[in-house]
Tab-separated table of C-alpha atoms in Angstrom:
chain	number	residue	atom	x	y	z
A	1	UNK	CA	0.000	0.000	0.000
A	2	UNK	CA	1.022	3.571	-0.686
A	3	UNK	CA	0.762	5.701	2.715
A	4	UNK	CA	0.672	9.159	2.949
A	5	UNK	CA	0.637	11.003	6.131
A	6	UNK	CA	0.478	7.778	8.481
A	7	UNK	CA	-2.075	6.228	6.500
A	8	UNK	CA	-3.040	4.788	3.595
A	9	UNK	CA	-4.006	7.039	0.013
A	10	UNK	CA	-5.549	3.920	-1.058
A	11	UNK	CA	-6.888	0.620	0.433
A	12	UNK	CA	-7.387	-1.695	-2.390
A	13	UNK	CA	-8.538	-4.544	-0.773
A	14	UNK	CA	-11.232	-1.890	0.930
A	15	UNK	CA	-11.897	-1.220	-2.878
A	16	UNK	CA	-12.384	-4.823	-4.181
A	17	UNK	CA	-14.906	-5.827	-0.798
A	18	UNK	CA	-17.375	-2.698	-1.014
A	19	UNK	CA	-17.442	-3.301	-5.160
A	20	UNK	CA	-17.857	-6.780	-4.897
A	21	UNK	CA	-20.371	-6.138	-2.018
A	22	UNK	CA	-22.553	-3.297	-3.646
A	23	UNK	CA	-21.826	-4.675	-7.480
A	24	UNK	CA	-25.836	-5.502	-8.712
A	25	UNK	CA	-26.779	-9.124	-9.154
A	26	UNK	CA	-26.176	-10.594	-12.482
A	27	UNK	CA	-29.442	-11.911	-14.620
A	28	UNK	CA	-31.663	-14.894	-13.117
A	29	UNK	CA	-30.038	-17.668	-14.911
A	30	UNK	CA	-29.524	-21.371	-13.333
A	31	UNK	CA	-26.407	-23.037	-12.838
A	32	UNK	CA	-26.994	-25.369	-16.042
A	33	UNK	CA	-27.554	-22.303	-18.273
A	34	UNK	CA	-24.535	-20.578	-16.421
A	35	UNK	CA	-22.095	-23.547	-17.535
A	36	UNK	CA	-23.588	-23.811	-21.058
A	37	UNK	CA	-23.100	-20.072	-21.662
A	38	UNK	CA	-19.387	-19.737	-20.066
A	39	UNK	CA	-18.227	-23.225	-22.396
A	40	UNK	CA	-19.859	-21.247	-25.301
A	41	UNK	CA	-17.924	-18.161	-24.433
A	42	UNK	CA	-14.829	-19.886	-24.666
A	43	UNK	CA	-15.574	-21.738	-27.676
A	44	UNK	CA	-16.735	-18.323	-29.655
A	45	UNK	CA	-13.070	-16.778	-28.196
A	46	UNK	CA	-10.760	-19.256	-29.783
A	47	UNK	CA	-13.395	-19.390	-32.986
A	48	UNK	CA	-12.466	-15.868	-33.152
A	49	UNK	CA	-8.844	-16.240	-33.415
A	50	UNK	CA	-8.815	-17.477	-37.016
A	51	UNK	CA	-11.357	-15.265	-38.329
A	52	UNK	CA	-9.961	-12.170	-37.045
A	53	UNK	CA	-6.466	-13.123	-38.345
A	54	UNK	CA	-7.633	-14.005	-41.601
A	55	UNK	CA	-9.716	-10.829	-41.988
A	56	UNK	CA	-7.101	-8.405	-40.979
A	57	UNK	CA	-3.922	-10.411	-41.819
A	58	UNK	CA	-2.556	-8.773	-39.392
A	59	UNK	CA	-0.197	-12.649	-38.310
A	60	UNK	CA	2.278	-13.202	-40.559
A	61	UNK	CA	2.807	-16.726	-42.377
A	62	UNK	CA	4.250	-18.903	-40.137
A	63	UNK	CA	4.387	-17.366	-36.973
A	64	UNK	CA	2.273	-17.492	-33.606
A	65	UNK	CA	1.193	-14.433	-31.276
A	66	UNK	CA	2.752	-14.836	-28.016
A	67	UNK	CA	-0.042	-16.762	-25.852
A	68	UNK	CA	-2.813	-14.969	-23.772
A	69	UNK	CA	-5.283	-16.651	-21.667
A	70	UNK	CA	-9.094	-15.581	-22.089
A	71	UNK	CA	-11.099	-15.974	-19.074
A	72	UNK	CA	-14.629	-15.839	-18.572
A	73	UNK	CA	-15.327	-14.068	-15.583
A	74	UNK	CA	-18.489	-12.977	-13.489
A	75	UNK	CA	-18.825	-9.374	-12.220
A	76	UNK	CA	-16.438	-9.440	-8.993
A	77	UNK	CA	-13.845	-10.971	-11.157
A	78	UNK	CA	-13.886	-8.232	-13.734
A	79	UNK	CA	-13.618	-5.844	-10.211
A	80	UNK	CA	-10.405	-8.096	-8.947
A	81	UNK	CA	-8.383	-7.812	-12.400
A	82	UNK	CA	-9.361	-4.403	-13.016
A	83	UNK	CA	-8.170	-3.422	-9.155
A	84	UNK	CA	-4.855	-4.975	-9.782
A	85	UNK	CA	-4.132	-3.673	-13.056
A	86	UNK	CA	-5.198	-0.066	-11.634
A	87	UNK	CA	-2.841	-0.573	-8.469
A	88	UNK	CA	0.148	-1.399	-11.104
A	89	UNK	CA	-0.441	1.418	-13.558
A	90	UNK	CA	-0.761	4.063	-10.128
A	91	UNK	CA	2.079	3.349	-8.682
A	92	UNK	CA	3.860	6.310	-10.042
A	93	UNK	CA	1.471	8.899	-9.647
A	94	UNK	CA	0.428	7.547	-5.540
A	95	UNK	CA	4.353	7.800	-5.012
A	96	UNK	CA	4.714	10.621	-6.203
A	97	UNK	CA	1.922	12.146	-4.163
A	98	UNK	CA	3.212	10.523	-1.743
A	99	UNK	CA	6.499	12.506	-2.063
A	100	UNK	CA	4.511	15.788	-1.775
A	101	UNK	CA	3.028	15.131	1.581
A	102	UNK	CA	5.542	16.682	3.197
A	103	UNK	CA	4.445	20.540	4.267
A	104	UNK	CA	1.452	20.318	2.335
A	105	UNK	CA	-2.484	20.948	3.281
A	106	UNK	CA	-2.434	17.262	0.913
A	107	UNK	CA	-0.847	15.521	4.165
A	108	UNK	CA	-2.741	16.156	7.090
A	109	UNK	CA	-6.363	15.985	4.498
A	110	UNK	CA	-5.142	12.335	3.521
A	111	UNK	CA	-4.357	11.429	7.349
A	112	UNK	CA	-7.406	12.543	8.456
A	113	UNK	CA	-9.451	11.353	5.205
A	114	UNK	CA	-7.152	7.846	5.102
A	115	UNK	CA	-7.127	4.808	2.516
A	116	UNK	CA	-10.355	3.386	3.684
A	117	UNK	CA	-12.644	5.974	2.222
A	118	UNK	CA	-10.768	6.258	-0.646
A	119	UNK	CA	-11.399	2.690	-1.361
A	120	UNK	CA	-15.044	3.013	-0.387
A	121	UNK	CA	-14.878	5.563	-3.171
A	122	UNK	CA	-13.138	3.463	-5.510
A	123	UNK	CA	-15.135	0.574	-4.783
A	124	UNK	CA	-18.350	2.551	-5.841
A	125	UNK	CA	-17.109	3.258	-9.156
A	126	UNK	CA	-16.262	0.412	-9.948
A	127	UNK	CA	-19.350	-1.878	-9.129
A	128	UNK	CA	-20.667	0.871	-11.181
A	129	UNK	CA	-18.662	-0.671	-14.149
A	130	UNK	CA	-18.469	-3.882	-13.394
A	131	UNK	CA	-22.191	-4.350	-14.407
A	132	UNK	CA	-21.589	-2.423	-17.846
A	133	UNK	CA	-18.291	-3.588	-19.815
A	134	UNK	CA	-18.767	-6.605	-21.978
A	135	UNK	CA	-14.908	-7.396	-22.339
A	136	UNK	CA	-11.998	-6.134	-22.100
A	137	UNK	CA	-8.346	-7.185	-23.129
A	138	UNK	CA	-5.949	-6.287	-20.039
A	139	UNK	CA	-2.967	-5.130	-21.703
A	140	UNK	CA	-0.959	-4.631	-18.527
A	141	UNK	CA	-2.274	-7.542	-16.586
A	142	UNK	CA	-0.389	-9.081	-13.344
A	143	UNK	CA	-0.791	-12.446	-12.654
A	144	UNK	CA	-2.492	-13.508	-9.396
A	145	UNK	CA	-3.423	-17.143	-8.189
A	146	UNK	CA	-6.888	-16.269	-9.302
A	147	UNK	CA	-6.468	-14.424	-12.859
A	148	UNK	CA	-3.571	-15.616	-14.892
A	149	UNK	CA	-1.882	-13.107	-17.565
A	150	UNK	CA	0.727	-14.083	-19.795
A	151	UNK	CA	4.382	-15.619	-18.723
A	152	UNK	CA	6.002	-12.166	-19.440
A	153	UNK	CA	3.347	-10.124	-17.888
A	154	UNK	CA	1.285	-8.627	-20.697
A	155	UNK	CA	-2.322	-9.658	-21.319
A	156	UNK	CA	-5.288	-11.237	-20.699
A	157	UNK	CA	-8.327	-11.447	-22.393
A	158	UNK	CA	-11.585	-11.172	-20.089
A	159	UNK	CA	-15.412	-12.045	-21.443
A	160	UNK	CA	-18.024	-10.832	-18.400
A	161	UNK	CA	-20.347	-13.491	-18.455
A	162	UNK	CA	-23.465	-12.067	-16.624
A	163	UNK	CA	-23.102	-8.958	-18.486
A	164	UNK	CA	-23.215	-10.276	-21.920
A	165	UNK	CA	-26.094	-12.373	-20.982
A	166	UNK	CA	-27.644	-9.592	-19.782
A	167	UNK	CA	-27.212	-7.618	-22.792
A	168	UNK	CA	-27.988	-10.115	-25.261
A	169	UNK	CA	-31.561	-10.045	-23.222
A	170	UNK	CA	-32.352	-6.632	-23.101
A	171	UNK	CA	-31.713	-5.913	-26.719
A	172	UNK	CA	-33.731	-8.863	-27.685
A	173	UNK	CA	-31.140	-10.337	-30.277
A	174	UNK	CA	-30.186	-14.065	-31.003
A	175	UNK	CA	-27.738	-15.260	-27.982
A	176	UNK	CA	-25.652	-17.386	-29.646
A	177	UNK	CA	-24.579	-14.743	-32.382
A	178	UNK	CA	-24.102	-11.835	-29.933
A	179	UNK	CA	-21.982	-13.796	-27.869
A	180	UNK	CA	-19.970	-14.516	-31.182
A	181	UNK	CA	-20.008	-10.564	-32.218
A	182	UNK	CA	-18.618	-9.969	-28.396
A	183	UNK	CA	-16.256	-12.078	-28.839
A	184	UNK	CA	-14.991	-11.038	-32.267
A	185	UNK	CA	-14.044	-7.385	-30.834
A	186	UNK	CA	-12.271	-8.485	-27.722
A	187	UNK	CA	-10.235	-10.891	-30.246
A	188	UNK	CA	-8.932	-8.177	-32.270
A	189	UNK	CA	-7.585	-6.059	-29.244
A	190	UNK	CA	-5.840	-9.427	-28.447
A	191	UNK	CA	-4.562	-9.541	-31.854
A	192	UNK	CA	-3.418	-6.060	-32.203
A	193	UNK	CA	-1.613	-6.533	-28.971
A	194	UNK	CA	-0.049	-9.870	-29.576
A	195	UNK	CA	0.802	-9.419	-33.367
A	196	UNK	CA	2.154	-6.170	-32.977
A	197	UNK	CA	4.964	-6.995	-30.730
A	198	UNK	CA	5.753	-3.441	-30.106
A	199	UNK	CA	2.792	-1.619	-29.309
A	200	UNK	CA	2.495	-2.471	-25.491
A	201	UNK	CA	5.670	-1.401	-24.569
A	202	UNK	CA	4.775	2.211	-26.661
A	203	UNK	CA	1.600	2.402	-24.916
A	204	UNK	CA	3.261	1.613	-21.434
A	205	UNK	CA	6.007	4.427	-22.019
A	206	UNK	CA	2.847	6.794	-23.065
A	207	UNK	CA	1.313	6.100	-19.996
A	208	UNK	CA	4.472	6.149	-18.047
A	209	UNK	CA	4.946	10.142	-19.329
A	210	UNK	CA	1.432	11.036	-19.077
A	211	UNK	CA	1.626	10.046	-15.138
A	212	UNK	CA	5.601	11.397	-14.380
A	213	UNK	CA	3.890	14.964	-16.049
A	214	UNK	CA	0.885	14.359	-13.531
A	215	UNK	CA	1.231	17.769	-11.602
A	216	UNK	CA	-1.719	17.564	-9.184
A	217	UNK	CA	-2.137	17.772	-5.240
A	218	UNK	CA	-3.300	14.509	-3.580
A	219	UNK	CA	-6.297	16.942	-1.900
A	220	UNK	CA	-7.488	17.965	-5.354
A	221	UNK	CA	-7.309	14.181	-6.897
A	222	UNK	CA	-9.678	13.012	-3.685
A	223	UNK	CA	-12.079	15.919	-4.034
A	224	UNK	CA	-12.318	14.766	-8.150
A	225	UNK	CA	-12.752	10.672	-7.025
A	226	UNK	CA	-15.034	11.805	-4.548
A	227	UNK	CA	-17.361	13.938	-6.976
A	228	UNK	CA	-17.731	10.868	-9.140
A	229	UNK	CA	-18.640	8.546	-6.128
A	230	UNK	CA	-21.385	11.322	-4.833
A	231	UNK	CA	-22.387	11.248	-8.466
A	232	UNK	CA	-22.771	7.132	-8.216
A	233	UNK	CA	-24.706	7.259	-4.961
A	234	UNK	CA	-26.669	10.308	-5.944
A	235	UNK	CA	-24.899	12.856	-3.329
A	236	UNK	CA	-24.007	15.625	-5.838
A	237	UNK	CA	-26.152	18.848	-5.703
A	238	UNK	CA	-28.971	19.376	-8.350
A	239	UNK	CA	-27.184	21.047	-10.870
A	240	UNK	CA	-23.550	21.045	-10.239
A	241	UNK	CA	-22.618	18.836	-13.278
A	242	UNK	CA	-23.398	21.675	-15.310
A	243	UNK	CA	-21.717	24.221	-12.957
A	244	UNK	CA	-18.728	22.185	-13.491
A	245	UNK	CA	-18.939	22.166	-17.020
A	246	UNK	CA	-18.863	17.837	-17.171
A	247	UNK	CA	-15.299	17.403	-16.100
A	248	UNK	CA	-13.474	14.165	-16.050
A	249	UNK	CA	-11.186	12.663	-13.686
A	250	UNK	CA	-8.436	13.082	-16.282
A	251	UNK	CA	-9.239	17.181	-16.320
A	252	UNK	CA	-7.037	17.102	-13.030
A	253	UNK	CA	-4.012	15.897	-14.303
A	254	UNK	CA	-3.570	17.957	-18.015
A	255	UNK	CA	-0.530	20.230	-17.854
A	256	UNK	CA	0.504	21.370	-21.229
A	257	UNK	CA	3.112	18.578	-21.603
A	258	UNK	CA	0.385	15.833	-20.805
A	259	UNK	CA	-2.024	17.116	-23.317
A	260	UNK	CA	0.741	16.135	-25.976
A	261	UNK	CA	0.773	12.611	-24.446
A	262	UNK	CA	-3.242	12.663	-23.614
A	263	UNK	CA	-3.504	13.348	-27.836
A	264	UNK	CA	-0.935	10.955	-29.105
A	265	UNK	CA	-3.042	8.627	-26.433
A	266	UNK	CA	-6.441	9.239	-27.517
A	267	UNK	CA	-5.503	8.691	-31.209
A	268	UNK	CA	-3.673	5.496	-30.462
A	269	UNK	CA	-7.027	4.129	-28.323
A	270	UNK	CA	-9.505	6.044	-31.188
A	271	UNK	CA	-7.427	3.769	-33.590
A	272	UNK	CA	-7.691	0.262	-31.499
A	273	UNK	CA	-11.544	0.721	-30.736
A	274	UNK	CA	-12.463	1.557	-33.641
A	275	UNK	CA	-10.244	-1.191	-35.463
A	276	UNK	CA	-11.778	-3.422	-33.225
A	277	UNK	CA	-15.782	-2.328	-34.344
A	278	UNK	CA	-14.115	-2.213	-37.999
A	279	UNK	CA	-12.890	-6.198	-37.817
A	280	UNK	CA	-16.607	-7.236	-35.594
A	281	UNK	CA	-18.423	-5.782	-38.485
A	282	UNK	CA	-16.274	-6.760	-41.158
A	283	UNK	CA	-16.027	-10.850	-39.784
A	284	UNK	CA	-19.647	-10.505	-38.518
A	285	UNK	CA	-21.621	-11.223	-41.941
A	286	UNK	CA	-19.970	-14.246	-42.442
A	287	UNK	CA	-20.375	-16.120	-39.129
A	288	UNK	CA	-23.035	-13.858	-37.147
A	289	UNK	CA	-25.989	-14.101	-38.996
A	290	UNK	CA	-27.541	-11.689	-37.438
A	291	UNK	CA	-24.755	-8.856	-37.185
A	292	UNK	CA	-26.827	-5.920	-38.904
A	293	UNK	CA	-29.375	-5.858	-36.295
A	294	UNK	CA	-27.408	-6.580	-33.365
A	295	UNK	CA	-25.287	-3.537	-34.532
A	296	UNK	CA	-28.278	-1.477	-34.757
A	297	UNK	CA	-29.778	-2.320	-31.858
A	298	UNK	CA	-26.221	-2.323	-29.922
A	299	UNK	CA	-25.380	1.569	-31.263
A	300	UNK	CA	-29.186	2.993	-29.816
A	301	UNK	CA	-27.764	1.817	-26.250
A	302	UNK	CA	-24.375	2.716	-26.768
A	303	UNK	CA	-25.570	6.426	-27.581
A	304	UNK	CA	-28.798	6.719	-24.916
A	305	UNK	CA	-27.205	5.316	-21.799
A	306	UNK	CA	-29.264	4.085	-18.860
A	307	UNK	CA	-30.481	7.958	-17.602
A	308	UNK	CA	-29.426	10.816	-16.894
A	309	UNK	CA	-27.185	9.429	-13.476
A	310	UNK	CA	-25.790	7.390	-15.949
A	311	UNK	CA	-24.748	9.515	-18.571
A	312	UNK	CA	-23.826	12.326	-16.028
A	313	UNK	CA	-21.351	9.709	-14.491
A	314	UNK	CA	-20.159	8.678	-17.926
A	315	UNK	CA	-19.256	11.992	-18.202
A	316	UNK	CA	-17.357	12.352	-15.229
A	317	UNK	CA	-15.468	9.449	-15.551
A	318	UNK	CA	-14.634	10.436	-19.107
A	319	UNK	CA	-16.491	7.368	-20.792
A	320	UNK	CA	-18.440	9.931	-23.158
A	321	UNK	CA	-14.865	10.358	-24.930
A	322	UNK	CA	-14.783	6.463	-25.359
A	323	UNK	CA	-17.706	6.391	-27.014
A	324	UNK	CA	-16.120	8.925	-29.724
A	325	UNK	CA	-13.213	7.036	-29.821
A	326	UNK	CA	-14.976	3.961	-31.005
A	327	UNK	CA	-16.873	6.328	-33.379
A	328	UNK	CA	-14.287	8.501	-34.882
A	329	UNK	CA	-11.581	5.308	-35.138
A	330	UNK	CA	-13.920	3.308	-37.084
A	331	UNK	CA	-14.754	5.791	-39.501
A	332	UNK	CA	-10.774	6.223	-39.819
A	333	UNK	CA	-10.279	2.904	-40.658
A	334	UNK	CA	-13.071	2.195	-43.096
A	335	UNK	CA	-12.059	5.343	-44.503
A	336	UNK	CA	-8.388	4.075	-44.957
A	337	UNK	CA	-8.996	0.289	-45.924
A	338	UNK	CA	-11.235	1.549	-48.797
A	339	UNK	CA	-8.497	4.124	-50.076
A	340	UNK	CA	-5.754	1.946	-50.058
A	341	UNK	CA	-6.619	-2.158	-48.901
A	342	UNK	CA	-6.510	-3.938	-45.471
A	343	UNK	CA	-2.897	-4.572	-46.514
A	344	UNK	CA	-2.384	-0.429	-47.043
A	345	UNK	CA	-3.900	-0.492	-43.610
A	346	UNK	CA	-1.382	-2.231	-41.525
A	347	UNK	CA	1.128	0.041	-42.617
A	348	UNK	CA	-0.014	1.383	-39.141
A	349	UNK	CA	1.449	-0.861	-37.087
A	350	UNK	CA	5.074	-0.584	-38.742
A	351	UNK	CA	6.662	1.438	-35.761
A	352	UNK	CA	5.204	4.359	-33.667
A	353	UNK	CA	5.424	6.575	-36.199
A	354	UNK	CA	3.318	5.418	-38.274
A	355	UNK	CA	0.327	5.462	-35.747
A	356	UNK	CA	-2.287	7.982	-36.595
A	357	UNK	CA	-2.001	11.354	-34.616
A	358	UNK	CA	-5.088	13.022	-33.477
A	359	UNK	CA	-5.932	15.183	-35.863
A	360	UNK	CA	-5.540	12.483	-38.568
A	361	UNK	CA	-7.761	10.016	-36.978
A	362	UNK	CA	-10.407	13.080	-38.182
A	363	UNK	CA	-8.386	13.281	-41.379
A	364	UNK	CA	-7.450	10.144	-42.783
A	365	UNK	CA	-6.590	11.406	-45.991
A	366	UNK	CA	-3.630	13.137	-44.068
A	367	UNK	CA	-2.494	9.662	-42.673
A	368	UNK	CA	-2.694	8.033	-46.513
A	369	UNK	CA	-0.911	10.599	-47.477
A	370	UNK	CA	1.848	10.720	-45.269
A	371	UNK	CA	2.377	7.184	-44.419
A	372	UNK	CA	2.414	6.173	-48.535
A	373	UNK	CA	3.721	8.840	-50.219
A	374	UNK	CA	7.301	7.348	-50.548
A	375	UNK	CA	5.618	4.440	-52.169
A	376	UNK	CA	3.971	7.100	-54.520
A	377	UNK	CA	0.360	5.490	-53.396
């Protein structure tokens, strides 16, 4: 644990009880369905493998990605992996906070405030998400005795059981071939990771300078955490989103360095997402029967939310920029494949420079042009 002031900035196992405590119940399902739909999971994951290499040839002859387990988890499992991959990617920003305690108002607040609330705080946020996200591909995943990663370190692929079951049932759309479409999209992140042997470590070092930039008072990133849990348990005034203007709990931590790194970032995620709705939609036709309408259907909840707590929250939490990312990075790489092939494509994963900056994720004629011009394409 990181301490600051005599106690604790953050008490993650505090953190991983109150989410997996407060966390809604998944869908009424028995134990027989339960089975059926986790063994169908995994079958639909490695399915996926060889139709999302063959569509984006992104594995070249011959050769293997480096291995990555999938697991199909239930909604306190999602909490557990996400709390340990959060605890490994903080560690530079709590000790650096932690450096700053010394003179500061930031001390004494955290002593008196302590690690337990903040996990109570954490914890609320993330039961929050643990009943929304569908899958997710842990690129910076440590190993525990309960949810393996791979031998170096890097990656695991998670399918939320309960949630896609719940999903499948509230849109109304054939089980079997949402679970499929699911699965397709988590498999590409998997791919992009694994066949592009490069791109994790990039994305670590981004992260890595985005956090040793972080310039922000412990008090200040407490008050920001604690806005979003009053938000979650309804505890912000009437109004005050708007006063705030919708901030984000990244807004604390932008000095004019890190909004280099936050834009090379957000065009390297816009690009990933919305590769990964690209290759689901692309694959889908020929093995998800169904694909146009669970796509329909899928977008309409995507874009309403659950409320207006919900989308407030979203907000706050910066998921509303997600959603653009999957929208603006899909239209990038349609845009791309049809100008110059899936095979003009993949020039994007040739070395970090030749990832798409911002601005040309919203101009991908820009990218084309400056990525193929020495081939005269």
């Amino acid at each position: 644990m990181t301490s600051l002031g005599g106690a604790r900035m953050v008490d993650w196992n505090l953190a991983v009880a109150t989410a997996t405590r407060l966390v809604r119940t998944g869908p009424d399902i028995s134990r027989e369905e339960a089975r059926a739909v986790v063994a169908e999971l995994r079958r639909h994951a490695k399915a996926s493998e060889e139709h999302v290499r063959e569509f984006t040839r992104m594995v070249p002859e011959g050769a293997e990605p480096e291995d990555t387990p999938v697991l199909v988890v239930d909604r306190p499992g999602w909490i557990k992996a996400n709390v340990a991959g959060f605890r490994e990617l903080l560690k530079p920003l709590l000790a650096k906070m932690e450096d700053r305690r010394s003179g500061g108002p930031g001390g004494a607040v955290l002593g008196a405030v302590g690690g337990k609330v903040t996990g109570v705080e954490l914890g609320l946020l993330l039961s929050f998400l643990a009943s929304r996200v569908l899958g997710q591909y842990e690129t910076f995943a440590p190993a525990t005795r309960e949810l393996p990663a791979s031998a170096d370190g890097g990656g695991r692929l998670l399918l939320v059981a309960p949630n896609i079951v719940h999903v499948e049932r509230e849109l109304d759309v054939d089980p079997h071939d949402f679970r499929l479409w699911v699965a397709l999209h988590e498999e590409t992140h998997r791919t992009q990771f694994t066949g592009v042997p490069w791109l994790r470590d990039h994305l670590r070092g981004e992260i890595q300078t985005f956090l040793d930039e972080t310039d922000v008072d412990p008090v200040t990133f407490l008050e920001r955490l604690r806005e979003a849990a009053q938000s979650l348990a309804g505890g912000r005034p009437e109004g005050e989103e708007g006063e705030s203007g919708g901030r984000s709990l990244v807004d604390i931590v932008q000095t004019p360095a890190q909004r280099e790194v936050l834009g090379r970032l957000t065009a390297v995620m816009s690009l990933l997402e919305g590769h990964a709705d690209y290759v689901m939609d692309g694959v889908g036709p020929g093995v998800v029967g169904s694909v146009s309408e669970i796509r329909e259907k899928f977008q309409q909840r995507r874009a309403q939310g659950a409320g207006r707590l919900d989308q407030a929250l979203r907000k706050l939490l910066g998921l509303d920029a997600k959603l653009r990312q999957y929208k603006d990075g899909e239209k990038f790489v349609r845009s791309v494949v049809d100008e110059v092939g899936m095979d003009g494509f993949n020039r994007v994963w040739t070395s970090p420079n030749t990832l798409p900056t911002k601005a040309e994720i919203s101009q991908p004629a820009d990218w084309v042009a400056r990525v193929h011009r020495k081939a005269g394409s």
